[in-house]
Amino acid sequence: FWLKLQSSPPFALNYFKAPFSAPAAMELSAFNINHGYCEAVVRGLRSGFLGVEDYRRLGTSDTLEDMRSALEESDYGTFLQDEPSPLMVATISKKCYEKLADEFLYVKAQTVEPLATFMDFIAREKMIDNVVMIIQGVLNNKAPIELQE
């Protein structure tokens, strides 16, 4: 950055150098521009992990309704609120997987290359695992409803 002094006497310096150089300033303007938001989202999701106190409350739950009320005090509070009262284990498992999938897709939608390709690879690996699990279930003569869960 070079600035010209407007009203300087002829014997003074007409230019002076600012305390930072242009390349250094430009590096800071683009810092974390590609992955900053995605990193902030992941940090926010990480802060929602269950802590020791949450696990203690879940461990002392006697029924699934107690477990629902223990989860309501955490970041998982809203994902079971619309479910009818005779809560089933399969329902909780299904809702947990849906929440994880929704969060994964949201983070993936915010990424740029090469992270987007890496997240595609992760998703494909899970899809391959699911296909292998279905094939193993068919070979073991499991009912289709069991394979769907």
PDB file of C-alpha atoms in Angstrom:
ATOM      1  CA  PHE A   1       0.000   0.000   0.000  1.00  0.00           C
ATOM      2  CA  TRP A   2       1.455   3.317  -0.979  1.00  0.00           C
ATOM      3  CA  LEU A   3      -0.346   6.463  -0.030  1.00  0.00           C
ATOM      4  CA  LYS A   4       0.444   9.894  -1.466  1.00  0.00           C
ATOM      5  CA  LEU A   5       0.437  12.840   0.888  1.00  0.00           C
ATOM      6  CA  GLN A   6      -1.708  15.609  -0.522  1.00  0.00           C
ATOM      7  CA  SER A   7      -0.320  18.681   1.194  1.00  0.00           C
ATOM      8  CA  SER A   8       3.318  17.895   1.824  1.00  0.00           C
ATOM      9  CA  PRO A   9       6.144  20.377   1.326  1.00  0.00           C
ATOM     10  CA  PRO A  10       8.417  19.725  -1.663  1.00  0.00           C
ATOM     11  CA  PHE A  11      11.336  18.607   0.486  1.00  0.00           C
ATOM     12  CA  ALA A  12       9.278  15.965   2.411  1.00  0.00           C
ATOM     13  CA  LEU A  13       8.695  12.438   1.252  1.00  0.00           C
ATOM     14  CA  ASN A  14       5.771  12.224  -1.105  1.00  0.00           C
ATOM     15  CA  TYR A  15       5.067   8.574  -0.301  1.00  0.00           C
ATOM     16  CA  PHE A  16       5.149   6.495   2.823  1.00  0.00           C
ATOM     17  CA  LYS A  17       4.703   2.815   3.353  1.00  0.00           C
ATOM     18  CA  ALA A  18       1.795   1.576   5.475  1.00  0.00           C
ATOM     19  CA  PRO A  19       2.643  -0.772   8.381  1.00  0.00           C
ATOM     20  CA  PHE A  20       1.489  -3.841   6.397  1.00  0.00           C
ATOM     21  CA  SER A  21       2.158  -4.980   2.885  1.00  0.00           C
ATOM     22  CA  ALA A  22      -0.527  -5.710   0.304  1.00  0.00           C
ATOM     23  CA  PRO A  23       0.109  -9.463   0.011  1.00  0.00           C
ATOM     24  CA  ALA A  24      -0.188  -9.962   3.777  1.00  0.00           C
ATOM     25  CA  ALA A  25      -3.449  -8.036   3.907  1.00  0.00           C
ATOM     26  CA  MET A  26      -4.905 -10.009   1.034  1.00  0.00           C
ATOM     27  CA  GLU A  27      -4.014 -13.322   2.688  1.00  0.00           C
ATOM     28  CA  LEU A  28      -6.089 -12.402   5.707  1.00  0.00           C
ATOM     29  CA  SER A  29      -9.065 -11.324   3.609  1.00  0.00           C
ATOM     30  CA  ALA A  30      -9.389 -14.819   2.142  1.00  0.00           C
ATOM     31  CA  PHE A  31      -8.550 -16.715   5.321  1.00  0.00           C
ATOM     32  CA  ASN A  32     -10.883 -19.679   5.818  1.00  0.00           C
ATOM     33  CA  ILE A  33     -13.178 -18.529   3.034  1.00  0.00           C
ATOM     34  CA  ASN A  34     -13.799 -22.030   1.679  1.00  0.00           C
ATOM     35  CA  HIS A  35     -14.184 -24.091   4.820  1.00  0.00           C
ATOM     36  CA  GLY A  36     -14.978 -21.562   7.549  1.00  0.00           C
ATOM     37  CA  TYR A  37     -18.749 -21.935   7.629  1.00  0.00           C
ATOM     38  CA  CYS A  38     -18.585 -25.718   7.379  1.00  0.00           C
ATOM     39  CA  GLU A  39     -16.085 -25.816  10.239  1.00  0.00           C
ATOM     40  CA  ALA A  40     -18.355 -23.621  12.363  1.00  0.00           C
ATOM     41  CA  VAL A  41     -21.332 -25.914  11.664  1.00  0.00           C
ATOM     42  CA  VAL A  42     -19.323 -28.993  12.639  1.00  0.00           C
ATOM     43  CA  ARG A  43     -18.119 -27.281  15.811  1.00  0.00           C
ATOM     44  CA  GLY A  44     -21.726 -26.449  16.641  1.00  0.00           C
ATOM     45  CA  LEU A  45     -22.791 -30.040  16.071  1.00  0.00           C
ATOM     46  CA  ARG A  46     -19.880 -31.222  18.211  1.00  0.00           C
ATOM     47  CA  SER A  47     -21.038 -29.037  21.076  1.00  0.00           C
ATOM     48  CA  GLY A  48     -24.333 -30.946  20.955  1.00  0.00           C
ATOM     49  CA  PHE A  49     -22.714 -34.293  21.808  1.00  0.00           C
ATOM     50  CA  LEU A  50     -24.080 -35.944  24.910  1.00  0.00           C
ATOM     51  CA  GLY A  51     -21.987 -35.335  27.995  1.00  0.00           C
ATOM     52  CA  VAL A  52     -21.365 -37.315  31.147  1.00  0.00           C
ATOM     53  CA  GLU A  53     -24.437 -35.895  32.865  1.00  0.00           C
ATOM     54  CA  ASP A  54     -26.624 -36.741  29.851  1.00  0.00           C
ATOM     55  CA  TYR A  55     -25.378 -40.334  29.861  1.00  0.00           C
ATOM     56  CA  ARG A  56     -26.017 -40.575  33.586  1.00  0.00           C
ATOM     57  CA  ARG A  57     -29.629 -39.467  33.073  1.00  0.00           C
ATOM     58  CA  LEU A  58     -30.043 -41.964  30.227  1.00  0.00           C
ATOM     59  CA  GLY A  59     -28.542 -44.739  32.363  1.00  0.00           C
ATOM     60  CA  THR A  60     -31.041 -44.119  35.147  1.00  0.00           C
ATOM     61  CA  SER A  61     -34.020 -44.199  32.750  1.00  0.00           C
ATOM     62  CA  ASP A  62     -36.418 -47.046  33.520  1.00  0.00           C
ATOM     63  CA  THR A  63     -38.717 -46.700  30.526  1.00  0.00           C
ATOM     64  CA  LEU A  64     -38.507 -45.334  27.013  1.00  0.00           C
ATOM     65  CA  GLU A  65     -40.614 -42.365  28.105  1.00  0.00           C
ATOM     66  CA  ASP A  66     -37.978 -41.592  30.770  1.00  0.00           C
ATOM     67  CA  MET A  67     -35.384 -41.783  28.036  1.00  0.00           C
ATOM     68  CA  ARG A  68     -37.389 -39.343  25.911  1.00  0.00           C
ATOM     69  CA  SER A  69     -37.597 -36.871  28.780  1.00  0.00           C
ATOM     70  CA  ALA A  70     -33.850 -37.260  29.458  1.00  0.00           C
ATOM     71  CA  LEU A  71     -33.100 -36.517  25.809  1.00  0.00           C
ATOM     72  CA  GLU A  72     -35.402 -33.482  25.798  1.00  0.00           C
ATOM     73  CA  GLU A  73     -32.903 -31.650  27.999  1.00  0.00           C
ATOM     74  CA  SER A  74     -30.158 -32.048  25.372  1.00  0.00           C
ATOM     75  CA  ASP A  75     -29.798 -31.065  21.711  1.00  0.00           C
ATOM     76  CA  TYR A  76     -31.810 -34.182  20.845  1.00  0.00           C
ATOM     77  CA  GLY A  77     -34.915 -32.773  22.531  1.00  0.00           C
ATOM     78  CA  THR A  78     -36.999 -32.027  19.466  1.00  0.00           C
ATOM     79  CA  PHE A  79     -36.484 -35.108  17.343  1.00  0.00           C
ATOM     80  CA  LEU A  80     -38.888 -37.314  19.364  1.00  0.00           C
ATOM     81  CA  GLN A  81     -41.517 -34.751  20.300  1.00  0.00           C
ATOM     82  CA  ASP A  82     -43.931 -35.607  17.463  1.00  0.00           C
ATOM     83  CA  GLU A  83     -43.921 -39.340  18.127  1.00  0.00           C
ATOM     84  CA  PRO A  84     -46.980 -40.941  19.754  1.00  0.00           C
ATOM     85  CA  SER A  85     -46.761 -42.032  23.348  1.00  0.00           C
ATOM     86  CA  PRO A  86     -46.179 -45.770  23.139  1.00  0.00           C
ATOM     87  CA  LEU A  87     -42.575 -45.162  22.060  1.00  0.00           C
ATOM     88  CA  MET A  88     -40.808 -48.110  20.424  1.00  0.00           C
ATOM     89  CA  VAL A  89     -37.076 -48.862  20.239  1.00  0.00           C
ATOM     90  CA  ALA A  90     -37.279 -49.069  16.439  1.00  0.00           C
ATOM     91  CA  THR A  91     -38.800 -45.569  16.355  1.00  0.00           C
ATOM     92  CA  ILE A  92     -35.965 -44.114  18.442  1.00  0.00           C
ATOM     93  CA  SER A  93     -33.366 -45.840  16.272  1.00  0.00           C
ATOM     94  CA  LYS A  94     -35.051 -44.646  13.071  1.00  0.00           C
ATOM     95  CA  LYS A  95     -35.264 -41.054  14.308  1.00  0.00           C
ATOM     96  CA  CYS A  96     -31.593 -41.090  15.400  1.00  0.00           C
ATOM     97  CA  TYR A  97     -30.502 -42.259  11.952  1.00  0.00           C
ATOM     98  CA  GLU A  98     -32.724 -39.637  10.286  1.00  0.00           C
ATOM     99  CA  LYS A  99     -31.206 -36.890  12.444  1.00  0.00           C
ATOM    100  CA  LEU A 100     -27.675 -38.070  11.646  1.00  0.00           C
ATOM    101  CA  ALA A 101     -28.446 -38.291   7.909  1.00  0.00           C
ATOM    102  CA  ASP A 102     -30.035 -34.825   7.853  1.00  0.00           C
ATOM    103  CA  GLU A 103     -27.043 -33.288   9.631  1.00  0.00           C
ATOM    104  CA  PHE A 104     -24.605 -35.093   7.317  1.00  0.00           C
ATOM    105  CA  LEU A 105     -26.438 -33.859   4.216  1.00  0.00           C
ATOM    106  CA  TYR A 106     -26.545 -30.304   5.585  1.00  0.00           C
ATOM    107  CA  VAL A 107     -22.800 -30.278   6.250  1.00  0.00           C
ATOM    108  CA  LYS A 108     -22.146 -31.846   2.838  1.00  0.00           C
ATOM    109  CA  ALA A 109     -24.229 -29.154   1.138  1.00  0.00           C
ATOM    110  CA  GLN A 110     -22.023 -26.454   2.696  1.00  0.00           C
ATOM    111  CA  THR A 111     -18.694 -27.926   1.571  1.00  0.00           C
ATOM    112  CA  VAL A 112     -16.450 -27.208  -1.384  1.00  0.00           C
ATOM    113  CA  GLU A 113     -13.875 -29.413  -3.085  1.00  0.00           C
ATOM    114  CA  PRO A 114     -11.990 -31.560  -2.030  1.00  0.00           C
ATOM    115  CA  LEU A 115     -14.122 -32.038   1.109  1.00  0.00           C
ATOM    116  CA  ALA A 116     -17.300 -32.560  -0.934  1.00  0.00           C
ATOM    117  CA  THR A 117     -15.695 -35.484  -2.786  1.00  0.00           C
ATOM    118  CA  PHE A 118     -14.463 -36.963   0.483  1.00  0.00           C
ATOM    119  CA  MET A 119     -17.970 -36.780   1.954  1.00  0.00           C
ATOM    120  CA  ASP A 120     -19.322 -38.479  -1.207  1.00  0.00           C
ATOM    121  CA  PHE A 121     -16.846 -41.314  -0.615  1.00  0.00           C
ATOM    122  CA  ILE A 122     -18.024 -41.650   2.998  1.00  0.00           C
ATOM    123  CA  ALA A 123     -21.670 -41.824   1.894  1.00  0.00           C
ATOM    124  CA  ARG A 124     -20.906 -44.394  -0.798  1.00  0.00           C
ATOM    125  CA  GLU A 125     -19.086 -46.597   1.698  1.00  0.00           C
ATOM    126  CA  LYS A 126     -22.172 -46.619   3.948  1.00  0.00           C
ATOM    127  CA  MET A 127     -24.362 -47.443   0.942  1.00  0.00           C
ATOM    128  CA  ILE A 128     -22.099 -50.368   0.035  1.00  0.00           C
ATOM    129  CA  ASP A 129     -22.234 -51.573   3.655  1.00  0.00           C
ATOM    130  CA  ASN A 130     -26.041 -51.453   3.531  1.00  0.00           C
ATOM    131  CA  VAL A 131     -26.164 -53.468   0.295  1.00  0.00           C
ATOM    132  CA  VAL A 132     -23.797 -56.086   1.757  1.00  0.00           C
ATOM    133  CA  MET A 133     -25.959 -56.278   4.892  1.00  0.00           C
ATOM    134  CA  ILE A 134     -29.098 -56.816   2.760  1.00  0.00           C
ATOM    135  CA  ILE A 135     -27.377 -59.580   0.775  1.00  0.00           C
ATOM    136  CA  GLN A 136     -26.255 -61.284   3.999  1.00  0.00           C
ATOM    137  CA  GLY A 137     -29.787 -61.025   5.373  1.00  0.00           C
ATOM    138  CA  VAL A 138     -31.260 -62.616   2.257  1.00  0.00           C
ATOM    139  CA  LEU A 139     -28.693 -65.413   2.415  1.00  0.00           C
ATOM    140  CA  ASN A 140     -29.646 -66.027   6.070  1.00  0.00           C
ATOM    141  CA  ASN A 141     -33.377 -66.147   5.151  1.00  0.00           C
ATOM    142  CA  LYS A 142     -34.354 -63.063   7.161  1.00  0.00           C
ATOM    143  CA  ALA A 143     -37.772 -61.534   6.642  1.00  0.00           C
ATOM    144  CA  PRO A 144     -37.907 -58.395   4.433  1.00  0.00           C
ATOM    145  CA  ILE A 145     -39.322 -56.342   7.317  1.00  0.00           C
ATOM    146  CA  GLU A 146     -36.242 -57.199   9.416  1.00  0.00           C
ATOM    147  CA  LEU A 147     -33.959 -56.118   6.582  1.00  0.00           C
ATOM    148  CA  GLN A 148     -35.792 -52.819   6.252  1.00  0.00           C
ATOM    149  CA  GLU A 149     -34.990 -51.854   9.830  1.00  0.00           C
TER     150      GLU A 149
END
